[in-house]
mmCIF file of C-alpha atoms in Angstrom:
data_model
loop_
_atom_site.group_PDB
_atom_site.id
_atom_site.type_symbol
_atom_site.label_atom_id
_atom_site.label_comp_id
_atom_site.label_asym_id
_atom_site.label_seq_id
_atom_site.Cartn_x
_atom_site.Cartn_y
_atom_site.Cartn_z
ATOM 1 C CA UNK A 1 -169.773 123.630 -40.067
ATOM 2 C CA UNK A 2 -173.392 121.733 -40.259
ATOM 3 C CA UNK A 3 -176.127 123.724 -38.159
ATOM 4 C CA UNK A 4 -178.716 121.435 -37.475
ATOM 5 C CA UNK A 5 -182.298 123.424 -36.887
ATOM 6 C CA UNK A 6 -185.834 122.713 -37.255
ATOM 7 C CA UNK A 7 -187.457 126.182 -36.466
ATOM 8 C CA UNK A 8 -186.802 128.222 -39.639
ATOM 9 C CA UNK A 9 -186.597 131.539 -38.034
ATOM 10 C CA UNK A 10 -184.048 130.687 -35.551
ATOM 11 C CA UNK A 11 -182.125 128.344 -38.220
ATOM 12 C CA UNK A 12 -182.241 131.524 -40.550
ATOM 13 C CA UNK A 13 -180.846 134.144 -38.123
ATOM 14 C CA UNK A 14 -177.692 131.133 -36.504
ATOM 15 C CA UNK A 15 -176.676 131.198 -40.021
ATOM 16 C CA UNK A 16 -176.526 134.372 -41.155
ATOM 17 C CA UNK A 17 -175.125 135.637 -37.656
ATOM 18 C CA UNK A 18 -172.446 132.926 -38.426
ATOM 19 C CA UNK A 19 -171.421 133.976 -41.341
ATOM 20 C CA UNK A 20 -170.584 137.214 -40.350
ATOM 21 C CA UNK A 21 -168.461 135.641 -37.643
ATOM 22 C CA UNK A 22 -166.133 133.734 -40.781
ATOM 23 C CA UNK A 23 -168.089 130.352 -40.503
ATOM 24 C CA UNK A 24 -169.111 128.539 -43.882
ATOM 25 C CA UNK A 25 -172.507 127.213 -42.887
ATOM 26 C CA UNK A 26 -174.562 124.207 -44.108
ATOM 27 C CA UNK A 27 -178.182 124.007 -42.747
ATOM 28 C CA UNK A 28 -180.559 121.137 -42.495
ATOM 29 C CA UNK A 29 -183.997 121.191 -41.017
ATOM 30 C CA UNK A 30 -183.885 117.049 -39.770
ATOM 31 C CA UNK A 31 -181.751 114.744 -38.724
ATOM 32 C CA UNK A 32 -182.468 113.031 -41.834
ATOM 33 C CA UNK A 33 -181.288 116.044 -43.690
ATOM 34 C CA UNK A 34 -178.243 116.693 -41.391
ATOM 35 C CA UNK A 35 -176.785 112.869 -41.510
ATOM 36 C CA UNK A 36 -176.989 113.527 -45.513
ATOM 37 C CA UNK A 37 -175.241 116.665 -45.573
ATOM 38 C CA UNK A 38 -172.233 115.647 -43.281
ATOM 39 C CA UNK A 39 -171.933 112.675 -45.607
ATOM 40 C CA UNK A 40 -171.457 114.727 -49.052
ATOM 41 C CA UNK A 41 -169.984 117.883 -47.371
ATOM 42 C CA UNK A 42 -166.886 118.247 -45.188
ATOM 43 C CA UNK A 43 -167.483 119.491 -41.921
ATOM 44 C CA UNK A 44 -165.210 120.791 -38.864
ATOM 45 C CA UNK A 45 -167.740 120.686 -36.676
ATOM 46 C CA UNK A 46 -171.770 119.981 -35.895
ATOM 47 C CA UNK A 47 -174.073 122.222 -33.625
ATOM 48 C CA UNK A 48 -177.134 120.186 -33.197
ATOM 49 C CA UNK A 49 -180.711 121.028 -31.996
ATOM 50 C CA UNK A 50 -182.178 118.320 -29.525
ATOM 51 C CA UNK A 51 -186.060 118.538 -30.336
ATOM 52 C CA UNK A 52 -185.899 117.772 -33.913
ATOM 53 C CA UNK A 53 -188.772 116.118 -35.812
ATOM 54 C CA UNK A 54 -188.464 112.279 -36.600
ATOM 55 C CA UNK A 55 -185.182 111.156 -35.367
ATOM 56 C CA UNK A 56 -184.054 113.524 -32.368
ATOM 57 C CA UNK A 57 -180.487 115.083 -31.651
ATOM 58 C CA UNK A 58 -179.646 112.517 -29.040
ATOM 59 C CA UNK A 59 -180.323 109.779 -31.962
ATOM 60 C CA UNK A 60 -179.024 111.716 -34.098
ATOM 61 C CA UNK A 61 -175.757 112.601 -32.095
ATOM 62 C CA UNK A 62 -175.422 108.641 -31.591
ATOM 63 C CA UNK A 63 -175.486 108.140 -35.363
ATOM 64 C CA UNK A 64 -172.519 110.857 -35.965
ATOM 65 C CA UNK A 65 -170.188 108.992 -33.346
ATOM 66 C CA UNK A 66 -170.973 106.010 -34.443
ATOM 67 C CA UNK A 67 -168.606 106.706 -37.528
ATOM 68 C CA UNK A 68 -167.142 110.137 -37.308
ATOM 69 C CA UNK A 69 -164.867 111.857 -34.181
ATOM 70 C CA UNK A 70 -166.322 115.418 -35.439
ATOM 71 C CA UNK A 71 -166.888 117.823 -32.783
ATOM 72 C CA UNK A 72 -170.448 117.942 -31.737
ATOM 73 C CA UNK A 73 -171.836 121.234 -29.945
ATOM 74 C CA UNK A 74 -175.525 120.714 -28.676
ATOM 75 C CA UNK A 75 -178.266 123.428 -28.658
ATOM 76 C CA UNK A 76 -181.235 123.072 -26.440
ATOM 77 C CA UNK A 77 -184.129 124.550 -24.508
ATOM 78 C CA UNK A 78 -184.162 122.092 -21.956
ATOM 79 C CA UNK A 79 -180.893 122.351 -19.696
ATOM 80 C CA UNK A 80 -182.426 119.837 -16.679
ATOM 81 C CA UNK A 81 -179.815 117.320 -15.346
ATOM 82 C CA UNK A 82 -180.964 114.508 -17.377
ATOM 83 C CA UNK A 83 -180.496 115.813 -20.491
ATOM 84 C CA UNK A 84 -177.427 117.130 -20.400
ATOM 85 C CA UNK A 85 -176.125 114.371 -19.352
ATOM 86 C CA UNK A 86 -177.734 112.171 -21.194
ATOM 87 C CA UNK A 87 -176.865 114.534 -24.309
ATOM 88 C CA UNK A 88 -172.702 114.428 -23.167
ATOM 89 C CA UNK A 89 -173.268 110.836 -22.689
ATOM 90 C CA UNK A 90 -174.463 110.244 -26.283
ATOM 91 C CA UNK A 91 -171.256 111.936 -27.425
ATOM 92 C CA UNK A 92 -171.782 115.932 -27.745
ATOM 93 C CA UNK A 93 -168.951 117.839 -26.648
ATOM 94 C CA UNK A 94 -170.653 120.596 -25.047
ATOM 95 C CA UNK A 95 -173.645 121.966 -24.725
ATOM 96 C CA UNK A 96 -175.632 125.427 -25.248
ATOM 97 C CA UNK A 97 -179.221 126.264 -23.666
ATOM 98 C CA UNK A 98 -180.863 128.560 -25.969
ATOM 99 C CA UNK A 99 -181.831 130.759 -26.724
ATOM 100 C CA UNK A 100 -177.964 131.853 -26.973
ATOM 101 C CA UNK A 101 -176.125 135.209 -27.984
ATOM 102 C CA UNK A 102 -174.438 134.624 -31.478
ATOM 103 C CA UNK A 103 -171.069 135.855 -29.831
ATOM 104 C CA UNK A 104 -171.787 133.352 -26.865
ATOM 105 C CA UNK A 105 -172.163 130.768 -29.690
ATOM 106 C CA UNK A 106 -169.028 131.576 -32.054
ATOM 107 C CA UNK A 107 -167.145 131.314 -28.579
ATOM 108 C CA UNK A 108 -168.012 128.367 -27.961
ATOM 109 C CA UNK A 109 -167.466 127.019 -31.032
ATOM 110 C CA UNK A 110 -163.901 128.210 -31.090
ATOM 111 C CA UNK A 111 -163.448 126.844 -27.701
ATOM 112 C CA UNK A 112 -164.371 123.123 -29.132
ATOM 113 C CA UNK A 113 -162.599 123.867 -32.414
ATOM 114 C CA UNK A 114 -159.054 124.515 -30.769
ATOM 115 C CA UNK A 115 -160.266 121.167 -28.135
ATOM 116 C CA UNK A 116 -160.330 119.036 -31.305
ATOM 117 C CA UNK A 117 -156.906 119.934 -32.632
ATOM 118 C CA UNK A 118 -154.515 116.984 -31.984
ATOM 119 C CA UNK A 119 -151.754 117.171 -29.155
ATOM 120 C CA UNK A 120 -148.111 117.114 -30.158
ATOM 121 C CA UNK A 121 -146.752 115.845 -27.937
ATOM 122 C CA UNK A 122 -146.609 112.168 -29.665
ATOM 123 C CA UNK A 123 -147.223 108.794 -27.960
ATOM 124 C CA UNK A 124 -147.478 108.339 -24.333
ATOM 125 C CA UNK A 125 -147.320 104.565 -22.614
ATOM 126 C CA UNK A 126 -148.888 103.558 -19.240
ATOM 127 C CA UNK A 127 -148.585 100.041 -17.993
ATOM 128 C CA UNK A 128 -149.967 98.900 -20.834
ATOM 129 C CA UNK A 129 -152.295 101.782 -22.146
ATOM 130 C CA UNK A 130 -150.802 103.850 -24.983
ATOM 131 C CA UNK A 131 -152.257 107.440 -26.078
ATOM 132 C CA UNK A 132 -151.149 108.335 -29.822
ATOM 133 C CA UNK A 133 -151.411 112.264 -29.236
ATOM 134 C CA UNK A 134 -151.248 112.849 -33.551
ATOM 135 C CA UNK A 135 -153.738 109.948 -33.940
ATOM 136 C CA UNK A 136 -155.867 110.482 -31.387
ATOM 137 C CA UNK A 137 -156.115 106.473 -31.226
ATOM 138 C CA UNK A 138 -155.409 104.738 -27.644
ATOM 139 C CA UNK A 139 -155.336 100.503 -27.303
ATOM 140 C CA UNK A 140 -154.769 99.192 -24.270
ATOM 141 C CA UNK A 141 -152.479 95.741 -24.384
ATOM 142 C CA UNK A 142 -153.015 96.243 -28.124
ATOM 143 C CA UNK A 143 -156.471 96.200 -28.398
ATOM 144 C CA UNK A 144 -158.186 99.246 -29.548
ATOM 145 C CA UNK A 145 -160.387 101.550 -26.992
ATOM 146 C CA UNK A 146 -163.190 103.634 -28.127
ATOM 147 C CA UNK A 147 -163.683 106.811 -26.891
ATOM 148 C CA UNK A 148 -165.656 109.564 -26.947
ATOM 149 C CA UNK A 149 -164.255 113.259 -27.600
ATOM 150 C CA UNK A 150 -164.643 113.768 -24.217
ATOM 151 C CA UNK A 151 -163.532 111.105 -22.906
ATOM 152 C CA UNK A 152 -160.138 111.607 -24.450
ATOM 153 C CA UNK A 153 -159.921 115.173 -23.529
ATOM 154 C CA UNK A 154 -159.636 114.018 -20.078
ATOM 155 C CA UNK A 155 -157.480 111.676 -20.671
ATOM 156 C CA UNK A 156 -155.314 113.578 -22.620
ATOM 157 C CA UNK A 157 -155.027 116.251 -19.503
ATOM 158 C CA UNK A 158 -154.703 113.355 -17.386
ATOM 159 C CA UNK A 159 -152.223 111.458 -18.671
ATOM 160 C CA UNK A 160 -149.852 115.138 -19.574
ATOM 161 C CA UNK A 161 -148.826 115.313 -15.890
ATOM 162 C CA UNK A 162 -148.473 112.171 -14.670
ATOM 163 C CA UNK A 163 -149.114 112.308 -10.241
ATOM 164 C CA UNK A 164 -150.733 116.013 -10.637
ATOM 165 C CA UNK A 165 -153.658 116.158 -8.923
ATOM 166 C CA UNK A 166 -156.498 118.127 -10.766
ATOM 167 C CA UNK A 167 -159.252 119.280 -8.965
ATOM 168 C CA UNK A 168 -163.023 119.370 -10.405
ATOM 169 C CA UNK A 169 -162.887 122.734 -11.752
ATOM 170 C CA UNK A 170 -159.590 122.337 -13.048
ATOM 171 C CA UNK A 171 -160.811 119.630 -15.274
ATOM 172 C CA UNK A 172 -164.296 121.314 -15.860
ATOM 173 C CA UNK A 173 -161.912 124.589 -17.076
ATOM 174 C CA UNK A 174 -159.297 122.263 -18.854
ATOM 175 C CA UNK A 175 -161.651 120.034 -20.529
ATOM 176 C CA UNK A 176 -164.813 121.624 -21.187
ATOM 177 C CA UNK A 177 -163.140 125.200 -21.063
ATOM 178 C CA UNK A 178 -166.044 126.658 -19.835
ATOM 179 C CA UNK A 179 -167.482 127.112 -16.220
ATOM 180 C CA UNK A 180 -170.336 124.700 -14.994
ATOM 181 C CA UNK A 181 -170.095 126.364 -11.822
ATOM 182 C CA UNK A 182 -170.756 123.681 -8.977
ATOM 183 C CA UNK A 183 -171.475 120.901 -11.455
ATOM 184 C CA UNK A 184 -169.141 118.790 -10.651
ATOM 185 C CA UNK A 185 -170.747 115.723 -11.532
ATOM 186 C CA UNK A 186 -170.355 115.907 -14.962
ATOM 187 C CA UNK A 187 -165.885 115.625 -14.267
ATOM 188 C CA UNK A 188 -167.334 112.008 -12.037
ATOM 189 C CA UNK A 189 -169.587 111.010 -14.840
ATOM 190 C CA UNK A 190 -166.483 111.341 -17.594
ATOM 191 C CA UNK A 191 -164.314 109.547 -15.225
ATOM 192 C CA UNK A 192 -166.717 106.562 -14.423
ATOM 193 C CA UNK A 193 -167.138 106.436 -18.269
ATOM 194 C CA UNK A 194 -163.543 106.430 -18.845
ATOM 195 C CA UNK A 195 -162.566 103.814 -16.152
ATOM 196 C CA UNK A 196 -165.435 101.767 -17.531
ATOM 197 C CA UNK A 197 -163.127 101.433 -20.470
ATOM 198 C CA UNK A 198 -159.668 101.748 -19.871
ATOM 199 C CA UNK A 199 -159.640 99.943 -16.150
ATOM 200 C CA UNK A 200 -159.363 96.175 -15.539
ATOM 201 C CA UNK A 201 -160.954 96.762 -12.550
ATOM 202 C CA UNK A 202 -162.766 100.580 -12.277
ATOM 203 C CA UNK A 203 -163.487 99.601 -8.816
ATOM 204 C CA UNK A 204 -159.837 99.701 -8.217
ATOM 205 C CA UNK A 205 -158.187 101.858 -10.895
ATOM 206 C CA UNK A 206 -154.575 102.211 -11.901
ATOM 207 C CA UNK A 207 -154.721 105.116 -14.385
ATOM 208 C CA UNK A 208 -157.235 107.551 -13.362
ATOM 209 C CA UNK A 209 -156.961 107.566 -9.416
ATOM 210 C CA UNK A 210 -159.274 109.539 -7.097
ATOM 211 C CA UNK A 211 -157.110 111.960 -4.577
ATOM 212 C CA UNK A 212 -159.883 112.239 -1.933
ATOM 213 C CA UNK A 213 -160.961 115.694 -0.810
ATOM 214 C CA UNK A 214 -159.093 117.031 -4.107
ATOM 215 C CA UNK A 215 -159.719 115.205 -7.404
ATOM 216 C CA UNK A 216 -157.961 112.792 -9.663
ATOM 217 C CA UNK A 217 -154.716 112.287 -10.747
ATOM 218 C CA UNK A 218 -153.028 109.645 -13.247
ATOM 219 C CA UNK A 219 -151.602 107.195 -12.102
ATOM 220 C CA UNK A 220 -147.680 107.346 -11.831
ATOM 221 C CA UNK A 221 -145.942 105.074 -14.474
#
């Protein structure tokens, strides 16, 4: 994995506490740094500060996605609304608010490891919209969608039990695997994202319906 850390101390003692958990750790100080190292090194998996100097870990997380699907855990001081959001939004698959236990942190990172292994269960087709489960690719009427890790989580759970109706905390539980107790705008934010992309018409959606009073289902075929 790439740990991305300015302060030395706390970049210092992540590592090391890592290690001892049976992670192989890179560590870069920047952004700059960071975006070099997962170029020449392979890496399962990016935990990324957000104040950084020069470029910052929102930038930074932008750049990743921009060619790479690897899973993206962000580590920050500030845990306000808007930039967790805003963090999820630019592609991170979770989130931690230090400062944060190492055991807390190797959970985590487990938790988004076993996320990011690919479904089995082979290619699924909805009116149109087809989910390669191995791939992890989805095109809708042949044309390729892009999507966030995220984003295709919920899908993915979505689209498994076609008619189901998942509530809000099943989702949060299913998708993020951890509890954001009462925070149940971040399930309405991944869904408006997800329509955005995958419905003709997100005002009126086919796939990813909302079951009023309960949560969301997909659409039967």
């Amino acid at each position: 994995m790439l740990l991305i850390e300015d302060d030395a101390l706390v970049r210092r003692g992540l590592q090391l506490a890592l290690r001892r958990h049976g992670h192989a750790v890179h560590a870069a100080e920047d952004g700059e740094s960071g975006l070099e190292t997962l170029a020449a090194e392979e890496i399962d998996l990016v935990v990324l500060d957000l104040m950084l100097p020069g470029i910052d870990g929102f930038e930074v997380c932008r750049r990743i996605r921009a060619g790479s699907q690897v899973p993206i855990i962000m580590l920050t001081a500030r845990g306000d609304d808007f930039d967790v959001v805003a963090g999820l939004e630019a592609g991170a698959d979770d989130y931690i608010i230090k400062p944060v236990q190492p055991t807390v942190l190797d959970a985590r990172i487990r938790a988004v490891l076993r996320r990011a292994v690919s479904d089995p269960d082979g290619v699924r087709s909805h009116r149109g919209l087809r989910i390669d489960t191995e791939t992890l690719s989805v095109t809708l009427d042949g044309a390729e969608v892009a999507l966030t890790p995220t984003e295709l989580r919920l899908l993915l759970t979505l689209s498994r039990s076609p008619g189901r109706v998942f509530s809000r905390q099943q989702l949060l539980e299913d998708v993020w695997e951890h509890g954001y107790l009462g925070d149940s705008r971040l399930v309405d934010n991944g869904v408006m994202r997800l329509r955005a992309k995958i419905e003709q018409d997100p005002a009126r959606p086919v796939f990813v319906q909302t079951v009023r009073g309960f949560g969301y289902r997909f659409g039967p075929v």
